[in-house]
Each structure stands twice: as structure tokens, then as C-alpha cells.
mmCIF file of C-alpha atoms and ligand atoms in Angstrom:
data_model
loop_
_atom_site.group_PDB
_atom_site.id
_atom_site.type_symbol
_atom_site.label_atom_id
_atom_site.label_comp_id
_atom_site.label_asym_id
_atom_site.label_seq_id
_atom_site.Cartn_x
_atom_site.Cartn_y
_atom_site.Cartn_z
ATOM 1 C CA MET A 1 24.863 -0.636 12.836
ATOM 2 C CA ARG A 2 23.483 1.294 9.892
ATOM 3 C CA LEU A 3 25.570 4.263 8.768
ATOM 4 C CA MET A 4 23.247 7.220 8.235
ATOM 5 C CA ALA A 5 24.553 9.769 5.765
ATOM 6 C CA SER A 6 23.454 13.225 6.808
ATOM 7 C CA ILE A 7 21.199 14.592 4.091
ATOM 8 C CA GLU A 8 19.231 17.707 3.435
ATOM 9 C CA PRO A 9 15.679 16.771 4.489
ATOM 10 C CA VAL A 10 13.322 16.193 1.580
ATOM 11 C CA ARG A 11 10.486 18.749 1.638
ATOM 12 C CA TRP A 12 7.076 17.047 1.454
ATOM 13 C CA GLY A 13 3.551 18.104 0.590
ATOM 14 C CA ILE A 14 0.359 16.116 1.171
ATOM 15 C CA LEU A 15 -2.570 16.139 -1.254
ATOM 16 C CA SER A 16 -5.716 16.178 0.903
ATOM 17 C CA THR A 17 -6.680 15.967 4.550
ATOM 18 C CA ALA A 18 -7.291 12.201 4.342
ATOM 19 C CA ASN A 19 -7.810 10.152 7.463
ATOM 20 C CA ILE A 20 -4.715 8.034 6.823
ATOM 21 C CA ASN A 21 -2.501 11.131 7.108
ATOM 22 C CA ARG A 22 -2.649 10.895 10.901
ATOM 23 C CA LEU A 23 -0.459 7.789 10.710
ATOM 24 C CA VAL A 24 1.991 9.212 8.172
ATOM 25 C CA ILE A 25 2.454 12.762 9.508
ATOM 26 C CA PRO A 26 4.251 11.818 12.778
ATOM 27 C CA GLY A 27 7.033 10.076 10.838
ATOM 28 C CA LEU A 28 7.283 12.938 8.349
ATOM 29 C CA GLN A 29 7.596 15.394 11.246
ATOM 30 C CA THR A 30 10.133 13.496 13.339
ATOM 31 C CA SER A 31 12.466 11.971 10.792
ATOM 32 C CA PRO A 32 15.748 13.811 10.180
ATOM 33 C CA VAL A 33 15.451 13.102 6.439
ATOM 34 C CA THR A 34 11.991 14.613 5.891
ATOM 35 C CA GLU A 35 10.352 17.974 6.366
ATOM 36 C CA LEU A 36 6.566 18.301 6.097
ATOM 37 C CA LEU A 37 6.144 21.648 4.369
ATOM 38 C CA ALA A 38 2.624 21.804 2.929
ATOM 39 C CA VAL A 39 -0.854 20.353 2.818
ATOM 40 C CA ALA A 40 -3.613 20.926 0.256
ATOM 41 C CA SER A 41 -7.349 20.382 0.412
ATOM 42 C CA ARG A 42 -10.210 20.938 -2.015
ATOM 43 C CA ASP A 43 -11.442 23.395 0.586
ATOM 44 C CA GLU A 44 -9.244 26.349 1.553
ATOM 45 C CA SER A 45 -10.511 26.693 5.135
ATOM 46 C CA ARG A 46 -10.150 22.939 5.737
ATOM 47 C CA ALA A 47 -6.565 23.177 4.535
ATOM 48 C CA GLN A 48 -5.880 26.130 6.881
ATOM 49 C CA GLN A 49 -7.427 24.410 9.886
ATOM 50 C CA TYR A 50 -5.632 21.178 9.162
ATOM 51 C CA ALA A 51 -2.290 22.962 8.774
ATOM 52 C CA GLU A 52 -2.803 24.656 12.158
ATOM 53 C CA GLN A 53 -3.848 21.433 13.841
ATOM 54 C CA TRP A 54 -0.798 19.546 12.558
ATOM 55 C CA ARG A 55 1.661 22.482 12.576
ATOM 56 C CA ILE A 56 2.233 22.327 8.813
ATOM 57 C CA PRO A 57 3.781 25.602 7.585
ATOM 58 C CA ARG A 58 1.908 26.010 4.255
ATOM 59 C CA ALA A 59 -1.758 25.359 3.389
ATOM 60 C CA TYR A 60 -3.263 25.369 -0.095
ATOM 61 C CA GLY A 61 -6.906 25.468 -1.169
ATOM 62 C CA SER A 62 -6.329 23.244 -4.199
ATOM 63 C CA TYR A 63 -4.075 20.336 -5.102
ATOM 64 C CA GLU A 64 -2.848 22.284 -8.153
ATOM 65 C CA ALA A 65 -1.643 25.127 -5.919
ATOM 66 C CA LEU A 66 0.461 22.758 -3.826
ATOM 67 C CA LEU A 67 1.965 21.221 -6.957
ATOM 68 C CA ALA A 68 2.904 24.731 -8.120
ATOM 69 C CA ASP A 69 4.959 25.343 -4.949
ATOM 70 C CA PRO A 70 8.570 25.041 -6.142
ATOM 71 C CA ASP A 71 9.816 24.282 -2.615
ATOM 72 C CA VAL A 72 7.832 21.027 -2.398
ATOM 73 C CA GLU A 73 10.043 18.189 -3.618
ATOM 74 C CA ALA A 74 7.967 15.104 -2.816
ATOM 75 C CA VAL A 75 4.232 14.571 -2.656
ATOM 76 C CA TYR A 76 2.296 11.989 -0.643
ATOM 77 C CA ILE A 77 -1.006 11.083 -2.337
ATOM 78 C CA PRO A 78 -3.710 9.617 -0.051
ATOM 79 C CA LEU A 79 -6.629 10.457 -2.344
ATOM 80 C CA PRO A 80 -9.492 8.056 -3.142
ATOM 81 C CA ASN A 81 -8.190 5.177 -5.277
ATOM 82 C CA ALA A 82 -9.722 6.332 -8.567
ATOM 83 C CA MET A 83 -7.694 9.557 -8.330
ATOM 84 C CA HIS A 84 -4.295 7.922 -7.708
ATOM 85 C CA VAL A 85 -2.941 7.613 -11.232
ATOM 86 C CA GLU A 86 -4.258 10.983 -12.398
ATOM 87 C CA TRP A 87 -2.749 12.936 -9.481
ATOM 88 C CA SER A 88 0.478 10.928 -9.492
ATOM 89 C CA ILE A 89 0.943 11.919 -13.130
ATOM 90 C CA ARG A 90 0.057 15.556 -12.448
ATOM 91 C CA ALA A 91 2.554 15.663 -9.572
ATOM 92 C CA LEU A 92 5.287 13.980 -11.609
ATOM 93 C CA GLU A 93 4.723 16.431 -14.449
ATOM 94 C CA ALA A 94 5.006 19.269 -11.919
ATOM 95 C CA GLY A 95 8.481 17.937 -11.090
ATOM 96 C CA LYS A 96 7.670 16.187 -7.795
ATOM 97 C CA HIS A 97 8.650 12.756 -6.527
ATOM 98 C CA VAL A 98 5.469 10.792 -5.747
ATOM 99 C CA LEU A 99 4.625 8.366 -2.968
ATOM 100 C CA CYS A 100 1.078 7.243 -3.799
ATOM 101 C CA GLU A 101 -1.132 5.237 -1.471
ATOM 102 C CA LYS A 102 -2.025 1.679 -2.397
ATOM 103 C CA PRO A 103 -3.372 0.597 -4.764
ATOM 104 C CA LEU A 104 -1.653 2.821 -7.318
ATOM 105 C CA GLY A 105 -4.151 1.575 -9.905
ATOM 106 C CA ARG A 106 -6.135 -1.380 -11.191
ATOM 107 C CA ASP A 107 -5.372 -0.809 -14.858
ATOM 108 C CA PRO A 108 -1.874 -2.101 -15.710
ATOM 109 C CA ALA A 109 -1.607 0.190 -18.756
ATOM 110 C CA GLU A 110 -2.296 3.261 -16.598
ATOM 111 C CA VAL A 111 0.221 2.165 -13.992
ATOM 112 C CA GLU A 112 2.791 1.621 -16.716
ATOM 113 C CA ARG A 113 2.077 5.079 -18.141
ATOM 114 C CA ALA A 114 2.583 6.674 -14.732
ATOM 115 C CA PHE A 115 6.009 5.011 -14.411
ATOM 116 C CA GLU A 116 6.935 6.100 -17.928
ATOM 117 C CA ILE A 117 6.116 9.684 -16.986
ATOM 118 C CA ALA A 118 8.152 9.312 -13.781
ATOM 119 C CA GLY A 119 11.097 8.113 -15.864
ATOM 120 C CA ALA A 120 10.718 10.885 -18.429
ATOM 121 C CA ASN A 121 10.712 13.471 -15.625
ATOM 122 C CA GLU A 122 13.521 11.712 -13.711
ATOM 123 C CA LYS A 123 11.341 11.504 -10.610
ATOM 124 C CA LEU A 124 10.525 8.650 -8.255
ATOM 125 C CA LEU A 125 7.133 7.000 -8.117
ATOM 126 C CA MET A 126 6.347 4.426 -5.437
ATOM 127 C CA GLU A 127 3.172 2.620 -4.386
ATOM 128 C CA ALA A 128 2.860 3.056 -0.620
ATOM 129 C CA PHE A 129 2.613 -0.455 0.825
ATOM 130 C CA MET A 130 3.792 0.300 4.332
ATOM 131 C CA TRP A 131 3.462 -3.345 5.501
ATOM 132 C CA ARG A 132 6.467 -4.149 3.303
ATOM 133 C CA PHE A 133 8.640 -1.847 5.446
ATOM 134 C CA HIS A 134 7.836 -3.596 8.720
ATOM 135 C CA PRO A 135 10.619 -5.782 10.217
ATOM 136 C CA GLN A 136 7.962 -8.466 10.735
ATOM 137 C CA THR A 137 7.596 -8.716 6.937
ATOM 138 C CA LEU A 138 11.344 -8.930 6.409
ATOM 139 C CA HIS A 139 11.531 -11.671 9.053
ATOM 140 C CA LEU A 140 8.597 -13.472 7.428
ATOM 141 C CA GLN A 141 10.489 -13.601 4.130
ATOM 142 C CA LEU A 142 13.551 -15.127 5.822
ATOM 143 C CA LEU A 143 11.481 -17.715 7.691
ATOM 144 C CA VAL A 144 9.553 -18.700 4.574
ATOM 145 C CA GLU A 145 12.863 -19.428 2.839
ATOM 146 C CA THR A 146 13.660 -21.953 5.571
ATOM 147 C CA LEU A 147 10.322 -23.749 4.933
ATOM 148 C CA SER A 148 10.988 -24.016 1.223
ATOM 149 C CA PRO A 149 9.487 -25.234 -0.996
ATOM 150 C CA ILE A 150 6.203 -23.626 0.020
ATOM 151 C CA SER A 151 2.878 -24.960 -1.226
ATOM 152 C CA LEU A 152 0.070 -22.853 0.261
ATOM 153 C CA ILE A 153 -0.454 -19.219 1.244
ATOM 154 C CA ASP A 154 -3.671 -18.122 2.893
ATOM 155 C CA ALA A 155 -4.355 -14.452 3.655
ATOM 156 C CA LYS A 156 -7.276 -12.560 5.170
ATOM 157 C CA PHE A 157 -7.965 -8.876 5.635
ATOM 158 C CA GLY A 158 -11.369 -7.501 6.523
ATOM 159 C CA PHE A 159 -13.329 -5.084 8.645
ATOM 160 C CA THR A 160 -16.748 -3.410 8.616
ATOM 161 C CA ALA A 161 -17.040 -0.165 6.662
ATOM 162 C CA GLN A 162 -19.852 1.557 8.521
ATOM 163 C CA ASN A 163 -19.915 5.089 7.236
ATOM 164 C CA ASP A 164 -22.158 5.597 4.179
ATOM 165 C CA GLY A 165 -19.826 8.341 2.954
ATOM 166 C CA ASP A 166 -16.782 6.041 3.076
ATOM 167 C CA VAL A 167 -14.802 6.322 -0.160
ATOM 168 C CA ARG A 168 -14.329 2.530 0.046
ATOM 169 C CA LEU A 169 -18.021 2.012 -0.752
ATOM 170 C CA SER A 170 -18.026 4.270 -3.798
ATOM 171 C CA ARG A 171 -17.608 2.703 -7.223
ATOM 172 C CA GLU A 172 -16.850 6.067 -8.814
ATOM 173 C CA LEU A 173 -14.003 6.675 -6.362
ATOM 174 C CA GLY A 174 -12.419 3.254 -6.907
ATOM 175 C CA GLY A 175 -13.697 1.586 -3.749
ATOM 176 C CA GLY A 176 -14.186 -2.097 -3.072
ATOM 177 C CA ALA A 177 -12.704 -4.721 -0.787
ATOM 178 C CA LEU A 178 -10.156 -5.999 -3.298
ATOM 179 C CA MET A 179 -8.817 -2.488 -3.922
ATOM 180 C CA ASP A 180 -8.821 -1.497 -0.254
ATOM 181 C CA VAL A 181 -7.671 -4.568 1.672
ATOM 182 C CA GLY A 182 -7.417 -7.494 -0.758
ATOM 183 C CA CYS A 183 -4.463 -5.743 -2.358
ATOM 184 C CA TYR A 184 -2.444 -6.566 0.812
ATOM 185 C CA CYS A 185 -3.270 -10.270 0.450
ATOM 186 C CA ILE A 186 -2.105 -10.118 -3.179
ATOM 187 C CA SER A 187 1.020 -8.238 -2.153
ATOM 188 C CA ALA A 188 1.870 -10.983 0.374
ATOM 189 C CA ALA A 189 1.272 -13.813 -2.094
ATOM 190 C CA ARG A 190 3.415 -12.112 -4.746
ATOM 191 C CA LEU A 191 6.165 -11.303 -2.256
ATOM 192 C CA LEU A 192 6.435 -14.947 -1.194
ATOM 193 C CA ALA A 193 5.646 -16.825 -4.414
ATOM 194 C CA GLY A 194 6.431 -14.522 -7.365
ATOM 195 C CA GLU A 195 4.008 -13.487 -10.093
ATOM 196 C CA PRO A 196 0.801 -15.539 -10.402
ATOM 197 C CA GLU A 197 -0.012 -17.096 -13.766
ATOM 198 C CA ARG A 198 -3.749 -17.635 -13.297
ATOM 199 C CA VAL A 199 -6.409 -16.387 -10.900
ATOM 200 C CA VAL A 200 -9.978 -17.056 -9.876
ATOM 201 C CA GLY A 201 -12.065 -14.367 -8.156
ATOM 202 C CA ARG A 202 -15.548 -14.226 -6.672
ATOM 203 C CA GLN A 203 -17.211 -11.098 -5.385
ATOM 204 C CA LYS A 204 -20.273 -9.953 -3.479
ATOM 205 C CA ILE A 205 -21.510 -6.549 -4.588
ATOM 206 C CA GLY A 206 -22.765 -3.908 -2.145
ATOM 207 C CA GLY A 207 -22.328 -0.217 -1.374
ATOM 208 C CA ASP A 208 -23.038 1.640 -4.593
ATOM 209 C CA GLY A 209 -21.814 -1.202 -6.778
ATOM 210 C CA VAL A 210 -18.473 -2.171 -5.249
ATOM 211 C CA ASP A 211 -17.221 -5.582 -4.148
ATOM 212 C CA VAL A 212 -17.850 -5.525 -0.407
ATOM 213 C CA HIS A 213 -16.496 -9.069 -0.166
ATOM 214 C CA PHE A 214 -13.965 -10.801 -2.384
ATOM 215 C CA ASN A 215 -12.470 -14.303 -2.395
ATOM 216 C CA GLY A 216 -9.585 -15.161 -4.650
ATOM 217 C CA GLU A 217 -7.202 -17.909 -5.650
ATOM 218 C CA LEU A 218 -3.823 -17.300 -7.271
ATOM 219 C CA PHE A 219 -1.895 -20.060 -9.048
ATOM 220 C CA PHE A 220 1.856 -19.789 -9.553
ATOM 221 C CA ALA A 221 4.172 -21.534 -12.038
ATOM 222 C CA ASN A 222 6.176 -23.042 -9.152
ATOM 223 C CA GLY A 223 3.073 -24.925 -7.981
ATOM 224 C CA VAL A 224 2.245 -22.595 -5.092
ATOM 225 C CA GLN A 225 -1.448 -21.851 -4.572
ATOM 226 C CA ALA A 226 -2.575 -18.764 -2.667
ATOM 227 C CA THR A 227 -6.072 -18.204 -1.364
ATOM 228 C CA PHE A 228 -7.426 -15.047 0.182
ATOM 229 C CA GLU A 229 -10.583 -13.554 1.589
ATOM 230 C CA CYS A 230 -11.186 -9.865 2.124
ATOM 231 C CA GLY A 231 -14.188 -7.753 2.957
ATOM 232 C CA LEU A 232 -15.622 -4.436 3.989
ATOM 233 C CA ASP A 233 -18.462 -6.446 5.565
ATOM 234 C CA MET A 234 -16.482 -8.582 7.993
ATOM 235 C CA LYS A 235 -15.534 -8.536 11.639
ATOM 236 C CA GLU A 236 -11.979 -7.260 11.854
ATOM 237 C CA ILE A 237 -9.608 -9.952 10.614
ATOM 238 C CA ASP A 238 -5.935 -9.834 9.651
ATOM 239 C CA GLU A 239 -4.134 -13.126 9.081
ATOM 240 C CA LEU A 240 -1.460 -14.750 7.002
ATOM 241 C CA ARG A 241 -0.439 -18.401 6.955
ATOM 242 C CA VAL A 242 2.210 -20.059 4.821
ATOM 243 C CA ASP A 243 2.711 -23.831 4.581
ATOM 244 C CA GLY A 244 5.901 -25.372 3.252
ATOM 245 C CA GLU A 245 7.806 -28.622 3.309
ATOM 246 C CA GLY A 246 9.654 -27.578 6.473
ATOM 247 C CA GLY A 247 6.583 -26.396 8.403
ATOM 248 C CA SER A 248 4.267 -23.396 8.627
ATOM 249 C CA VAL A 249 4.249 -19.787 9.739
ATOM 250 C CA TYR A 250 1.249 -17.864 11.016
ATOM 251 C CA LEU A 251 0.939 -14.099 11.521
ATOM 252 C CA ASP A 252 -1.953 -12.722 13.515
ATOM 253 C CA ASP A 253 -1.366 -9.136 12.364
ATOM 254 C CA PRO A 254 0.621 -9.203 9.131
ATOM 255 C CA TRP A 255 -0.590 -5.893 7.692
ATOM 256 C CA HIS A 256 -0.289 -3.433 10.581
ATOM 257 C CA GLY A 257 2.258 -5.240 12.776
ATOM 258 C CA ARG A 258 1.000 -3.458 15.892
ATOM 259 C CA GLU A 259 2.164 -6.212 18.242
ATOM 260 C CA PRO A 260 4.188 -8.222 15.794
ATOM 261 C CA VAL A 261 4.504 -11.928 16.422
ATOM 262 C CA ILE A 262 5.193 -14.771 14.017
ATOM 263 C CA VAL A 263 4.290 -18.313 15.036
ATOM 264 C CA LEU A 264 6.676 -20.851 13.518
ATOM 265 C CA MET A 265 5.474 -24.467 13.462
ATOM 266 C CA THR A 266 7.898 -27.210 12.414
ATOM 267 C CA PRO A 267 7.946 -30.954 13.149
ATOM 268 C CA LEU A 268 10.384 -30.148 15.981
ATOM 269 C CA GLU A 269 8.806 -27.145 17.662
ATOM 270 C CA THR A 270 6.171 -24.443 17.810
ATOM 271 C CA ARG A 271 7.742 -21.116 18.614
ATOM 272 C CA GLU A 272 6.545 -17.503 18.859
ATOM 273 C CA ILE A 273 8.934 -14.970 17.408
ATOM 274 C CA ARG A 274 8.256 -11.463 18.675
ATOM 275 C CA GLU A 275 9.424 -8.371 16.865
ATOM 276 C CA SER A 276 9.737 -4.884 18.218
ATOM 277 C CA GLY A 277 7.041 -2.617 16.772
ATOM 278 C CA ILE A 278 8.213 0.243 14.590
ATOM 279 C CA ASP A 279 6.572 3.090 12.707
ATOM 280 C CA ALA A 280 6.488 1.436 9.268
ATOM 281 C CA TYR A 281 5.080 4.631 7.733
ATOM 282 C CA GLN A 282 8.198 6.464 8.883
ATOM 283 C CA ALA A 283 10.429 3.724 7.468
ATOM 284 C CA GLU A 284 8.552 4.119 4.174
ATOM 285 C CA VAL A 285 8.966 7.902 3.880
ATOM 286 C CA GLU A 286 12.611 7.626 4.986
ATOM 287 C CA ASN A 287 13.474 5.071 2.318
ATOM 288 C CA PHE A 288 11.657 7.189 -0.249
ATOM 289 C CA SER A 289 13.444 10.369 0.846
ATOM 290 C CA ARG A 290 16.891 8.783 0.795
ATOM 291 C CA ALA A 291 16.061 7.346 -2.621
ATOM 292 C CA ALA A 292 15.036 10.825 -3.795
ATOM 293 C CA ARG A 293 18.505 12.032 -2.719
ATOM 294 C CA GLY A 294 20.094 9.123 -4.610
ATOM 295 C CA LEU A 295 21.362 7.427 -1.419
ATOM 296 C CA GLU A 296 19.246 4.269 -1.566
ATOM 297 C CA LEU A 297 17.146 2.390 -4.047
ATOM 298 C CA PRO A 298 13.393 2.787 -3.570
ATOM 299 C CA PHE A 299 12.224 -0.352 -1.799
ATOM 300 C CA LEU A 300 9.221 -0.800 -4.108
ATOM 301 C CA GLY A 301 9.239 0.026 -7.791
ATOM 302 C CA ARG A 302 7.630 -0.293 -11.170
ATOM 303 C CA GLU A 303 7.586 -4.087 -11.434
ATOM 304 C CA ASP A 304 5.950 -4.469 -8.060
ATOM 305 C CA ALA A 305 3.209 -1.922 -8.784
ATOM 306 C CA LEU A 306 2.622 -3.441 -12.226
ATOM 307 C CA GLY A 307 2.375 -6.964 -10.786
ATOM 308 C CA GLN A 308 -0.196 -5.696 -8.308
ATOM 309 C CA ALA A 309 -2.269 -4.010 -11.026
ATOM 310 C CA ARG A 310 -2.133 -7.055 -13.331
ATOM 311 C CA THR A 311 -3.307 -9.331 -10.549
ATOM 312 C CA ILE A 312 -6.096 -7.002 -9.379
ATOM 313 C CA ASP A 313 -7.271 -6.530 -12.956
ATOM 314 C CA ALA A 314 -7.310 -10.293 -13.617
ATOM 315 C CA LEU A 315 -9.181 -10.992 -10.366
ATOM 316 C CA TYR A 316 -11.891 -8.459 -11.211
ATOM 317 C CA ARG A 317 -12.208 -9.894 -14.722
ATOM 318 C CA SER A 318 -12.589 -13.364 -13.247
ATOM 319 C CA ALA A 319 -15.218 -12.211 -10.734
ATOM 320 C CA GLU A 320 -17.124 -10.332 -13.438
ATOM 321 C CA ALA A 321 -17.139 -13.537 -15.501
ATOM 322 C CA GLY A 322 -18.715 -15.428 -12.594
ATOM 323 C CA GLY A 323 -15.496 -16.937 -11.235
ATOM 324 C CA GLN A 324 -13.948 -18.166 -14.490
ATOM 325 C CA GLU A 325 -10.212 -18.744 -14.387
ATOM 326 C CA VAL A 326 -8.260 -15.865 -15.971
ATOM 327 C CA GLN A 327 -4.684 -15.990 -17.253
ATOM 328 C CA ILE A 328 -2.430 -13.071 -16.399
ATOM 329 C CA ALA A 329 -0.478 -11.567 -19.261
ATOM 330 C CA SER A 330 3.009 -10.799 -17.964
ATOM 331 C CA SER A 331 3.600 -7.790 -20.206
HETATM 332 N N1 NAP B 1 -1.348 2.441 3.957
HETATM 333 C C1 NAP B 1 -2.326 2.362 4.829
HETATM 334 O O1 NAP B 1 -2.162 1.883 5.931
HETATM 335 C C2 NAP B 1 -3.674 2.914 4.461
HETATM 336 C C3 NAP B 1 -4.685 2.939 5.413
HETATM 337 C C4 NAP B 1 -5.897 3.550 5.076
HETATM 338 C C5 NAP B 1 -6.088 4.056 3.798
HETATM 339 N N2 NAP B 1 -5.086 3.959 2.881
HETATM 340 C C6 NAP B 1 -5.262 4.507 1.525
HETATM 341 O O2 NAP B 1 -5.274 5.917 1.633
HETATM 342 C C7 NAP B 1 -6.194 6.485 0.715
HETATM 343 C C8 NAP B 1 -7.157 7.375 1.467
HETATM 344 O O3 NAP B 1 -7.886 6.616 2.401
HETATM 345 P P1 NAP B 1 -8.596 7.346 3.648
HETATM 346 O O4 NAP B 1 -9.319 6.326 4.397
HETATM 347 O O5 NAP B 1 -7.589 8.174 4.372
HETATM 348 O O6 NAP B 1 -9.636 8.247 2.851
HETATM 349 P P2 NAP B 1 -10.411 9.570 3.284
HETATM 350 O O7 NAP B 1 -10.247 9.848 4.748
HETATM 351 O O8 NAP B 1 -11.768 9.456 2.730
HETATM 352 O O9 NAP B 1 -9.595 10.712 2.543
HETATM 353 C C9 NAP B 1 -9.582 10.916 1.171
HETATM 354 C C10 NAP B 1 -9.356 12.410 0.944
HETATM 355 O O10 NAP B 1 -9.389 12.649 -0.445
HETATM 356 C C11 NAP B 1 -9.880 13.950 -0.679
HETATM 357 N N3 NAP B 1 -10.851 13.861 -1.775
HETATM 358 C C12 NAP B 1 -10.709 14.366 -3.023
HETATM 359 N N4 NAP B 1 -11.769 14.114 -3.777
HETATM 360 C C13 NAP B 1 -12.634 13.432 -3.011
HETATM 361 C C14 NAP B 1 -13.946 12.920 -3.239
HETATM 362 N N5 NAP B 1 -14.569 13.050 -4.418
HETATM 363 N N6 NAP B 1 -14.568 12.290 -2.224
HETATM 364 C C15 NAP B 1 -13.954 12.137 -1.032
HETATM 365 N N7 NAP B 1 -12.710 12.611 -0.753
HETATM 366 C C16 NAP B 1 -12.063 13.261 -1.730
HETATM 367 C C17 NAP B 1 -10.479 14.484 0.624
HETATM 368 O O11 NAP B 1 -9.588 15.484 1.125
HETATM 369 P P3 NAP B 1 -9.836 17.075 0.956
HETATM 370 O O12 NAP B 1 -11.295 17.283 1.114
HETATM 371 O O13 NAP B 1 -9.020 17.642 2.064
HETATM 372 O O14 NAP B 1 -9.348 17.467 -0.388
HETATM 373 C C18 NAP B 1 -10.435 13.293 1.555
HETATM 374 O O15 NAP B 1 -10.098 13.657 2.873
HETATM 375 C C19 NAP B 1 -6.829 5.306 -0.017
HETATM 376 O O16 NAP B 1 -6.162 5.106 -1.233
HETATM 377 C C20 NAP B 1 -6.581 4.114 0.892
HETATM 378 O O17 NAP B 1 -6.453 2.912 0.168
HETATM 379 C C21 NAP B 1 -3.899 3.419 3.205
#
């Protein structure tokens, strides 16, 4: 049984009335280690309405105003991707801990700068990859060890973005399939195989100039090859398969884990391993809050976010060069 130290709840603020908040707010409002204190929107009346709807005590008509509230200790940033690094840095400089939605950034130098500013201000910065907090993911890691050595990883994540105003279809706002959903496939490959050395990417452009479909291959020093396909133009698909010497594992819903089940296939058996579902968003904000109080290490840190950015950057460079192989610089 886990021993839970009783801690003063960390007081949180949210920058924007983003759609994803509806999945994060319940955990923030029920956990004993968090208190949701404030929300900000670009529009004052939207902030007020949103605060009433979600019973959030304080509403601000600008992100700056929320960052100026001395009672807010940690900020959750679910802004469009192109705004992640800028607002993470602004929040860190205002003395807040920052949990920023994925992907933190696609430029490794910018991501590195954000972590340097976090360090200089003695604040936490974490890229919010909630799938990493799901027990299904932890179980996956253990099972993959038993199949070792692994040779192939294949991941898929796609759906249809239908709304013309969707931030995912805007180049200016950092949209695109690789940024939105492909980053999960990369996260899985890196979790299971380490840092890739070389990548190949191919993209189909749509929206207002974003990759609406992206296929990639990642090559690792240990011989593992990972392939992935992601899209904003696909029927809903979420899959992960790993092949190793000892057999294979297949996950039908690796990223959300709504009804988590891992299929294990070995020469001796095929078995379904069911997990209990949990609120992975709550697990994420709880780990972050305990880390902010110095009681735990943050589950995801600088190296992970940097590895993500380096891989995304290399994949886009490969796709822009028509699918040429690109080496990833490790520092
Ligand atoms: N972890 C997950 O499971 C998960 C799932 C979905 C999305 N996400 C991530 O969460 C982030 C937000 O995604 P979302 O789908 O929730 O987006 P969204 O509903 O479009 O929300 C983005 C918010 O950003 C604010 N904003 C500021 N400048 C904007 C601009 N120029 N155009 C549009 N909005 C602007 C708006 O809030 P105000 O008007 O109130 O200021 C808007 O509500 C993305 O980084 C995405 O990758 C994560």
C-alpha cells in the first residue's frame, strides 16, 4: 500500500478555457493534493462563465492577470501548440510551476531554454503526456522487458478533425498530425527503445498548410525499428504493437486506456491482460503536485521532453526533404 504524506494542496490555475480542460478539471477538483483556484481566458466574460460552470473561485480576463496572482502556485497550459514554450516561460518567470500540454515544443533549442529558465527559477516544468501515467503503460513496459530483445514497434493514432476552426489544422498555431497525435507514437517508441538515431518521415499537407497525415520510421542503435502512422484525416484508430524474441504485445487503446487491455502473444499462449481504468489526468497532476512539494520526483522531465522535440524536429526535416533519412543530434 502506498503511504500518502498529507500535504498542503498545491493551488492551480489554468491558462484558457480549452476543450481538454474538461478531462483535467475533475482530477484537480477531487484530489486531496490539488486545489483548482483560477482560470484565465483571452475574453473576460468567457472566463467568468467558465469559472461559474466549473465552480472555479477566480476568473481572469487575461493570461497575464492569472500569472500575477500570487496565490497560484502551479499553472496548467492547454494552449495551442505554438504558444506552449512562450507561455511556459512566462509562467516560470512569474514564479509558477508549469505543467504544459504535449507537445511542449518542436524546436529542441526552445525546449532546452524553457528548462533552463525552470532551473534558474527553481520551478518544475513537465510536458503533460498523460498516457505515461496510466497503469496500462507501466504494465506494457514490464511485459516488453519479458519479450526482450524487441525488434519492431508499430504505433497508430488518428481521427478526423472536422471543425475548420480546429487549432490542429492551423499552421500558425502549431497544428499538424505529428504534433497532435504522432507525438504519442514517438513517446511510445522512445519509452520502449530509447532515443532514435535516425528517422524517415513522410507527410500529406492539408488544412492551412499542416501535415494532416504523417508516416514515420525511427531507427535505434540497438537495432529496434519503429514505424508509425498518424492522421487528422483518418477514421479513429489507436494501436500499439511490439514484437520481440519472446513474443508480441498488442494494445487496442494505448493512448487513452479507456478500457485497458493488453494482448500478450507468446509461443505458449495468447492471453488478454485487463487493467482497471483510472483517471490518468489525475495521476499526472498528483505526481506533479507532490513533486512541487518536494515529495516525489516529477515522472517526466527535461530529457524526455528534449528527446521528443529532437525526434519531432528530425521527422519534419525528413518529410520536408521528401522522405530523406535524417540523423538526430543527441545534444
Ligand atoms: N493530453 C491530452 O489528452 C490532450 C487531448 C487533447 C488536446 N491536448 C492538447 O491540449 C492543447 C489544447 O487542445 P484543445 O483541443 O483543448 O484546444 P482548444 O479547445 O482549441 O483550446 C485552446 C484554447 O487556447 C486559447 N487560445 C489562445 N489563443 C488562441 C488562438 N489564437 N486560437 C485559438 N485558441 C486560442 C483558447 O482559450 P481562451 O479563448 O479561453 O483564451 C482556446 O480555448 C493542445 O496542445 C493539445 O495538443 C491534449
